[in-house]
XYZ file of C-alpha atoms in Angstrom:
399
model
C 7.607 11.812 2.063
C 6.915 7.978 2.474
C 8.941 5.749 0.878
C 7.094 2.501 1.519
C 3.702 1.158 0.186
C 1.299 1.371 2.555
C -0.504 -1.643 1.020
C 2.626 -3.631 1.311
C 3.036 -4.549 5.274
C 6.316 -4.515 6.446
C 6.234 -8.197 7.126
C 5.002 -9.120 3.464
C 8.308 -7.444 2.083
C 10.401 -9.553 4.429
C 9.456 -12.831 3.141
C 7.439 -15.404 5.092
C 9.193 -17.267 7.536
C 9.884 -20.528 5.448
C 11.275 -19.006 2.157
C 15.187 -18.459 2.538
C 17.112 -15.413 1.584
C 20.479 -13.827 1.527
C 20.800 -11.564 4.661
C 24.348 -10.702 4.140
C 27.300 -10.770 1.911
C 30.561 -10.001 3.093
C 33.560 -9.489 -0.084
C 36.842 -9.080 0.767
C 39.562 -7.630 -1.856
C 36.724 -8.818 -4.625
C 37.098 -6.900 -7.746
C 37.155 -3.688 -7.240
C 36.316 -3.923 -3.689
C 38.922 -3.306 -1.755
C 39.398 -4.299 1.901
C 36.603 -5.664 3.744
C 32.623 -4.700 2.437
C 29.794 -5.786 4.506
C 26.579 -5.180 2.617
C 22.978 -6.212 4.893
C 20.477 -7.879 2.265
C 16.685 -7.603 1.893
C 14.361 -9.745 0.244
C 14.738 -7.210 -2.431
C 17.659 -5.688 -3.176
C 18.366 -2.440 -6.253
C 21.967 -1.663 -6.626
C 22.272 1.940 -7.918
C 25.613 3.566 -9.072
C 27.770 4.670 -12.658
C 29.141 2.518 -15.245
C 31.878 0.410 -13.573
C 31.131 0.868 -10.086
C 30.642 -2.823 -9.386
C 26.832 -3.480 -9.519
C 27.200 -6.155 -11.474
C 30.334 -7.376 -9.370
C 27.881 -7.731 -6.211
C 25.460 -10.033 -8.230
C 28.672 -12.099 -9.570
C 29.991 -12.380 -5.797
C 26.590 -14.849 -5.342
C 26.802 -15.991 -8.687
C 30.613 -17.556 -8.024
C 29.291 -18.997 -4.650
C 26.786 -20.815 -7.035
C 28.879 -21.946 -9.696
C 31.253 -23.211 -6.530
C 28.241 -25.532 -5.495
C 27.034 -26.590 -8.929
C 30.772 -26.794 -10.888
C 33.208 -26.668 -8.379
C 35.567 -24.291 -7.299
C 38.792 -24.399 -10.373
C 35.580 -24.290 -13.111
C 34.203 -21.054 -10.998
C 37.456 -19.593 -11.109
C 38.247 -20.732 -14.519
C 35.466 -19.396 -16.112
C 35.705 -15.440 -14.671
C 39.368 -15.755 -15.746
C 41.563 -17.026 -13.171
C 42.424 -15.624 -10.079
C 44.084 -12.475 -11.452
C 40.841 -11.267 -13.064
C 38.753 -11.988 -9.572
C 41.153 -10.345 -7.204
C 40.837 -6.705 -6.637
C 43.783 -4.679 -7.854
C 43.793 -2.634 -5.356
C 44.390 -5.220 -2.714
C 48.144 -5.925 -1.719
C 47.972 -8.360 1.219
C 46.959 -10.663 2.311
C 47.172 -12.590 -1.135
C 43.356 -14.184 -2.739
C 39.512 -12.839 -1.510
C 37.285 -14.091 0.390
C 33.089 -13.798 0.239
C 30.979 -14.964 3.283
C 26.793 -14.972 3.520
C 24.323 -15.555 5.661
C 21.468 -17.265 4.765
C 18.143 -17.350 6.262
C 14.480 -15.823 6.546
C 12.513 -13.215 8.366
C 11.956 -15.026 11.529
C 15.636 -16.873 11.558
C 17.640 -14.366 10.002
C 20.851 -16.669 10.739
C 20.230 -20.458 9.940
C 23.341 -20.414 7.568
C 26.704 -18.712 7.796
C 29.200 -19.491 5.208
C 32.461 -18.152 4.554
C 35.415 -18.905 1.658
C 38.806 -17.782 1.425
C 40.523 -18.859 -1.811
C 44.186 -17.884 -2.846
C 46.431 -18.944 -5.522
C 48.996 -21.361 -4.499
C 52.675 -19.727 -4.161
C 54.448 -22.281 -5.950
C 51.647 -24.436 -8.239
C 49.711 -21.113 -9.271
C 46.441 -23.048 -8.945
C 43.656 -21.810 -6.605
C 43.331 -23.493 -3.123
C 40.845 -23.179 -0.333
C 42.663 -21.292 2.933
C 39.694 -21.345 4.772
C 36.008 -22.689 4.712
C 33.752 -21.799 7.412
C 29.757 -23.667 8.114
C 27.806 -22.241 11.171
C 24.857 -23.556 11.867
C 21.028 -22.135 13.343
C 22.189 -23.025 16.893
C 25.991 -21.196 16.307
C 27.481 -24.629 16.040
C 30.475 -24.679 13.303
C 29.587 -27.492 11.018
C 32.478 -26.756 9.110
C 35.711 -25.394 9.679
C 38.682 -25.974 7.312
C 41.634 -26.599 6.728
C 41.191 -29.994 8.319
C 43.996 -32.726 9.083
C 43.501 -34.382 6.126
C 43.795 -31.343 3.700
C 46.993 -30.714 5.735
C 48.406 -34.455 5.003
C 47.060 -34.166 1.423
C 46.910 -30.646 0.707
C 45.694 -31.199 -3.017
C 42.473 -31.443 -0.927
C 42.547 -27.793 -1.009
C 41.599 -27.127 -4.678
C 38.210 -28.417 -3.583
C 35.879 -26.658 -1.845
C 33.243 -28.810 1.048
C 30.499 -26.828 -0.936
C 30.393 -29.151 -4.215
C 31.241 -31.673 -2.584
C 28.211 -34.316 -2.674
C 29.974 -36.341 0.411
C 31.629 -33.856 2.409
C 27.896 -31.414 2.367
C 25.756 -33.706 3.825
C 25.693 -31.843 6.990
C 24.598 -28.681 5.202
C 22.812 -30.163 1.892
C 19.898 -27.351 2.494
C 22.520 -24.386 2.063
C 24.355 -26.369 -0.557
C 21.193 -26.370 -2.392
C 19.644 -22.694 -1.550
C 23.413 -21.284 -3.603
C 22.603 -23.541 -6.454
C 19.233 -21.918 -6.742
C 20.241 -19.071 -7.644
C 19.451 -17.529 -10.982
C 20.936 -14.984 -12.895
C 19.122 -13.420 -16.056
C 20.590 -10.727 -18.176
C 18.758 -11.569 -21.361
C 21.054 -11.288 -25.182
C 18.012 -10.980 -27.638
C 20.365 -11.959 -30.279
C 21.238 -15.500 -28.184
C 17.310 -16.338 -28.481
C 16.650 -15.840 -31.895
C 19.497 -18.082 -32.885
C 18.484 -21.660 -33.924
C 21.882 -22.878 -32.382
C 22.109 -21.087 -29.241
C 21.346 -23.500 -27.223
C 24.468 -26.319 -27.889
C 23.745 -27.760 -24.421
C 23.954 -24.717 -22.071
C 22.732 -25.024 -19.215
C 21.041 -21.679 -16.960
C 23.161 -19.737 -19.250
C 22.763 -16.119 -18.093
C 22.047 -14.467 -21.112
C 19.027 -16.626 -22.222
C 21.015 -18.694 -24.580
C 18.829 -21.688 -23.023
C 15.902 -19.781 -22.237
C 13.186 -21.264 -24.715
C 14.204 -24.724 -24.187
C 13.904 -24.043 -20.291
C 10.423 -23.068 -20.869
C 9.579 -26.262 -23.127
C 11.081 -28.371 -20.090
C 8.505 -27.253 -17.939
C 5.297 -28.988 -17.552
C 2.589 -28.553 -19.806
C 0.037 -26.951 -17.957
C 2.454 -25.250 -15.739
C 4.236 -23.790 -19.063
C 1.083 -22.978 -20.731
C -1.182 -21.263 -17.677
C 2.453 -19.070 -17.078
C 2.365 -18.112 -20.685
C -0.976 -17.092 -20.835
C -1.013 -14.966 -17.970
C 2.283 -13.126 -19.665
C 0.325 -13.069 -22.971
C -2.289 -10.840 -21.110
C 0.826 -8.918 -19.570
C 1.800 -8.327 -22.606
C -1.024 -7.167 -24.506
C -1.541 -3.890 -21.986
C 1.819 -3.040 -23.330
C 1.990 -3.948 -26.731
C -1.669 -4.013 -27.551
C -1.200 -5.425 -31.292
C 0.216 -8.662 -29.739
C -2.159 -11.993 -28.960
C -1.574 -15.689 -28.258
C 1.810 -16.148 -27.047
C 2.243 -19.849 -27.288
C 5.543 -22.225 -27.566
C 6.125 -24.463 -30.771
C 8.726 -26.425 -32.010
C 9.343 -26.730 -35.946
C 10.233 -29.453 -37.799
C 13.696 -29.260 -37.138
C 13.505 -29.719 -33.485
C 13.738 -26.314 -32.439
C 11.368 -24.344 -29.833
C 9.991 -20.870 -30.859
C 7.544 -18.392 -29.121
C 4.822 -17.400 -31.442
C 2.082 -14.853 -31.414
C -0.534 -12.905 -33.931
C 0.025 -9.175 -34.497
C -3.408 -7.562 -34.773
C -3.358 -5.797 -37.769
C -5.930 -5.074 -41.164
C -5.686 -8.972 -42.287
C -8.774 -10.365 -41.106
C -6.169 -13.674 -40.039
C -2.688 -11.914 -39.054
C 0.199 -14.465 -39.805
C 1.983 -15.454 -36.858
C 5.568 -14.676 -35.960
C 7.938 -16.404 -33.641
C 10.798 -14.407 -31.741
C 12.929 -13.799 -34.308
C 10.655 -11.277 -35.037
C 9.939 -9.760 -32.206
C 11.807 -6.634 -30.825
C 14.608 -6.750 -28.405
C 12.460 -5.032 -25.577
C 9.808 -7.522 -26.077
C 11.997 -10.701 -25.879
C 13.474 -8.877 -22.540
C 10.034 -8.381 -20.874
C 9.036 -11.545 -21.652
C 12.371 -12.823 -20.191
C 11.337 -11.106 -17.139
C 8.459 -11.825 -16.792
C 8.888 -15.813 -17.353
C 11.508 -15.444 -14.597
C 9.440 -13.421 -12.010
C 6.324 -15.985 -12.227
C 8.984 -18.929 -12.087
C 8.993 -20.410 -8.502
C 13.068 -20.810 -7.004
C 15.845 -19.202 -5.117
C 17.441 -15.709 -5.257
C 16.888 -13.897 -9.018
C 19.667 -11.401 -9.751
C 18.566 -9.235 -12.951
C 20.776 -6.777 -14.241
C 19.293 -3.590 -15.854
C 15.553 -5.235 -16.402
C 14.371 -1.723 -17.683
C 16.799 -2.202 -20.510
C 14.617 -1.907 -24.138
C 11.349 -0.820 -22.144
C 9.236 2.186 -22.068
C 9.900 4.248 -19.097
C 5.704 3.715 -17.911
C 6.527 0.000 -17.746
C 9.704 0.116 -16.347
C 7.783 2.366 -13.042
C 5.168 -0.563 -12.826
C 8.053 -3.139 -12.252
C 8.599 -3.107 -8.972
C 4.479 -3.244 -8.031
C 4.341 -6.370 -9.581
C 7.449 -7.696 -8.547
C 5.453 -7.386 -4.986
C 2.151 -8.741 -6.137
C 4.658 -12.115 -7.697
C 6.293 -12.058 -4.211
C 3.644 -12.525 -2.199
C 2.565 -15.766 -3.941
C 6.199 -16.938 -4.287
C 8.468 -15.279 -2.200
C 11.861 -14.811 -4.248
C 14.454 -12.693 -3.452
C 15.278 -10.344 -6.020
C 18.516 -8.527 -6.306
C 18.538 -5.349 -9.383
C 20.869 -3.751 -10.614
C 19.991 -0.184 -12.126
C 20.343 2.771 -13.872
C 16.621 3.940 -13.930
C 15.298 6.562 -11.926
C 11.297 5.161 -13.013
C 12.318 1.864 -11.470
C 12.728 3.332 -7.935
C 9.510 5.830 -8.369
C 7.039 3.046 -6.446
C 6.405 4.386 -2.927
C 6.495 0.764 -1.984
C 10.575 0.900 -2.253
C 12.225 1.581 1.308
C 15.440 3.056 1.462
C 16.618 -0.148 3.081
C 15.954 -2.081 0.205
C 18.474 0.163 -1.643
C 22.215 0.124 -1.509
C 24.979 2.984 -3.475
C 28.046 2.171 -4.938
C 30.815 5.138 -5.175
C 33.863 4.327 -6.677
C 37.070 6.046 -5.560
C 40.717 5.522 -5.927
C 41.118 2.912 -3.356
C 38.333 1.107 -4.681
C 34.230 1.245 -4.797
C 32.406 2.050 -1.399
C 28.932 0.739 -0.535
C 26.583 2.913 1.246
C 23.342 1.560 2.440
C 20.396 4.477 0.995
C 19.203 4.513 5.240
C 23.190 5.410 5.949
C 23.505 8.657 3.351
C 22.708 11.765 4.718
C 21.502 13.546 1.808
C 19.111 10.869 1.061
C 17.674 10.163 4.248
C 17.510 13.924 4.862
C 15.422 14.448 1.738
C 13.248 11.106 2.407
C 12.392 12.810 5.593
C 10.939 15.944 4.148
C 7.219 16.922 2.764
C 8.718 16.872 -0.682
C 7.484 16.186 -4.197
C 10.565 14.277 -4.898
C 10.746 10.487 -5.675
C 12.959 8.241 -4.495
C 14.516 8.207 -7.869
C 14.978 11.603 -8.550
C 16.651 11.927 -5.134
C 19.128 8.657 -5.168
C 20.404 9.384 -8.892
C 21.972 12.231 -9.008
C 23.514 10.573 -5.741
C 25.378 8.126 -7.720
C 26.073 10.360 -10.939
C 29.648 10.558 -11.881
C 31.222 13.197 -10.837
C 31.889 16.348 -13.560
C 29.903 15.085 -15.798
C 28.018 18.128 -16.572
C 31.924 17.960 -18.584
C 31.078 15.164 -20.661
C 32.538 15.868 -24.029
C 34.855 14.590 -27.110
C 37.538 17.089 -27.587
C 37.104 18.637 -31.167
């Protein structure tokens, strides 16, 4: 059994040499990670395991190095919570986390190291750096912190280099790459409200997702939608002429024509439009856009199970004119049904009592044991009953 396209050569799915990429991430007691998790990182990336594993915790681990570089390191913190709600709860010493990456491309797999260790102060309860780490293409430390000056002023510390327009000079290129990164879980109910938007900006759950697409240029906005117009008419063939408009009022809408027995169908904008359909279109404005890493969470959420298998096929064909890394969470077994996936693309999460364990798909047995044979099973329908929960063939309510 192959698990790879042969179409897709092996140095088209590792990105071309100039488009950077996360080729590690390191977490340390983060969430419900306990100890120290080193996870390798492909151009594309599917997360597989149950509810509450930490899928979604991996994506947030880049997302909170972003935030750090956009908003700063208290408004990262801040926003998930505090530092109680970030730290796993299984971890006992030493006090905080810390998340390191490495950043670079298929030729250079190391142009970028970075590494943060935050804690929360023992006596003002307020986050502080403890260390910050830059290493450089050559192995040269750019950065390495705490300095003299955060020791003589150690208020210093609630700031990390990262955000730091000044103090990032010397690594302005990796500074920028973590505030490239885009998240996209998509809320239909967020779009279809005329007030969602109130000034958000890259919210996650498409709350500024219409107004995102009217800030892009014309003809760039208006080619992309009609190429996802055609997209979508294969799978809802009643729908034509997606186009953008903005009512009197000021507000954006996406608006199409429902073929239907009136000679001159009315059209309807997306408060219409089912919840799968605002998703796929979502995705599929996000896939075409040009940018740094993409983290989606559950994208076969709302579709039918045929399109969800076709994902990942054009995922490749969009890669290969913009290479973006993509990292997925899932839950689908038609997602990972392309023979294109490798099993080093994949990673499984097991949650245990001491915390959730990542196991690269190349480093479990079972699956690589299956994978090797003349089978007629997909990679799906080998890798999900990997990361089932366990008993629950007992899933009940008691009477």
């Amino acid at each position: 059994m192959s698990t790879r396209n042969p179409e897709v050569p092996r140095d088209k799915r590792q990105g071309q040499s100039g488009g950077l990429f996360f080729t590690s991430l390191q977490m340390v007691h983060w969430r419900n990670f306990h100890g120290q998790v080193d996870i390798p990182l492909a151009p594309r990336v599917f997360l597989l395991g149950p509810n509450a594993s930490g899928k979604s915790n991996v994506l947030d681990a880049l997302r909170f190095l972003r935030d750090t570089a956009d908003k700063g390191l208290q408004a990262a913190i801040g926003s998930r919570g505090g530092m109680g709600a970030i730290r796993s709860l299984h971890a006992r010493r030493p006090p905080g986390f810390t998340l390191a990456v490495t950043v670079g491309n298929r030729n250079q797999p190391e142009q970028w190291k970075y590494s943060l260790q935050v804690r929360s102060h023992p006596q003002k309860h307020v986050p502080e750096v403890v260390a910050e780490r830059v290493t450089d293409a050559q192995g040269r430390q750019v950065l390495r912190r705490p300095k003299r000056e955060d020791k003589d002023d150690p208020d210093r510390l609630r700031q990390t280099h990262l955000e730091q327009v000044v103090a990032n000079q010397k690594f302005r290129p990796l500074t920028e790459f973590l505030t490239s990164i885009r998240y996209l879980h998509i809320v239909p109910q967020l779009m279809r409200d005329l007030d969602r938007f109130a000034g958000r900006r890259n919210d996650p759950f498409g709350a500024d997702f219409l107004e995102a697409v009217a800030a892009t240029p014309q003809r760039t906005r208006d080619a992309r939608l009609r190429k996802i117009s055609q997209a979508l008419q294969i799978a809802i063939p009643q729908l034509q002429d997606l186009t953008l408009e903005q009512d009197e009022g000021g507000h954006w809408h996406l608006q199409v024509r429902f073929v239907h027995w009136r000679k001159r169908p009315a059209k309807q904008d997306e408060r219409a439009f089912s919840d799968g359909t605002l998703r796929l279109i979502g995705l599929l404005w996000s896939l075409a856009e040009k940018g740094g890493p993409l983290l989606l969470e559950e994208p076969e959420l709302g579709l039918h199970t045929a399109l969800v298998s076709r994902l990942p096929s054009l995922m490749t064909r969009l890669y290969r004119r913009s290479p973006r890394q993509l990292l997925i969470t899932t839950h689908s077994p038609h997602l990972l049904n392309d023979p294109g996936i490798g099993l080093d693309e994949v990673h499984l999460l097991k949650p245990g009592p001491q915390g959730t364990e990542m196991i690269p798909a190349t480093e479990h047995q079972p699956t690589a044991s299956l994978c090797s044979e003349d089978g007629q099973l997909s990679l799906g329908e080998i890798l999900m009953p990997a990361v089932a929960p366990e008993q629950v063939d007992r899933f009940h309510m008691a009477d």
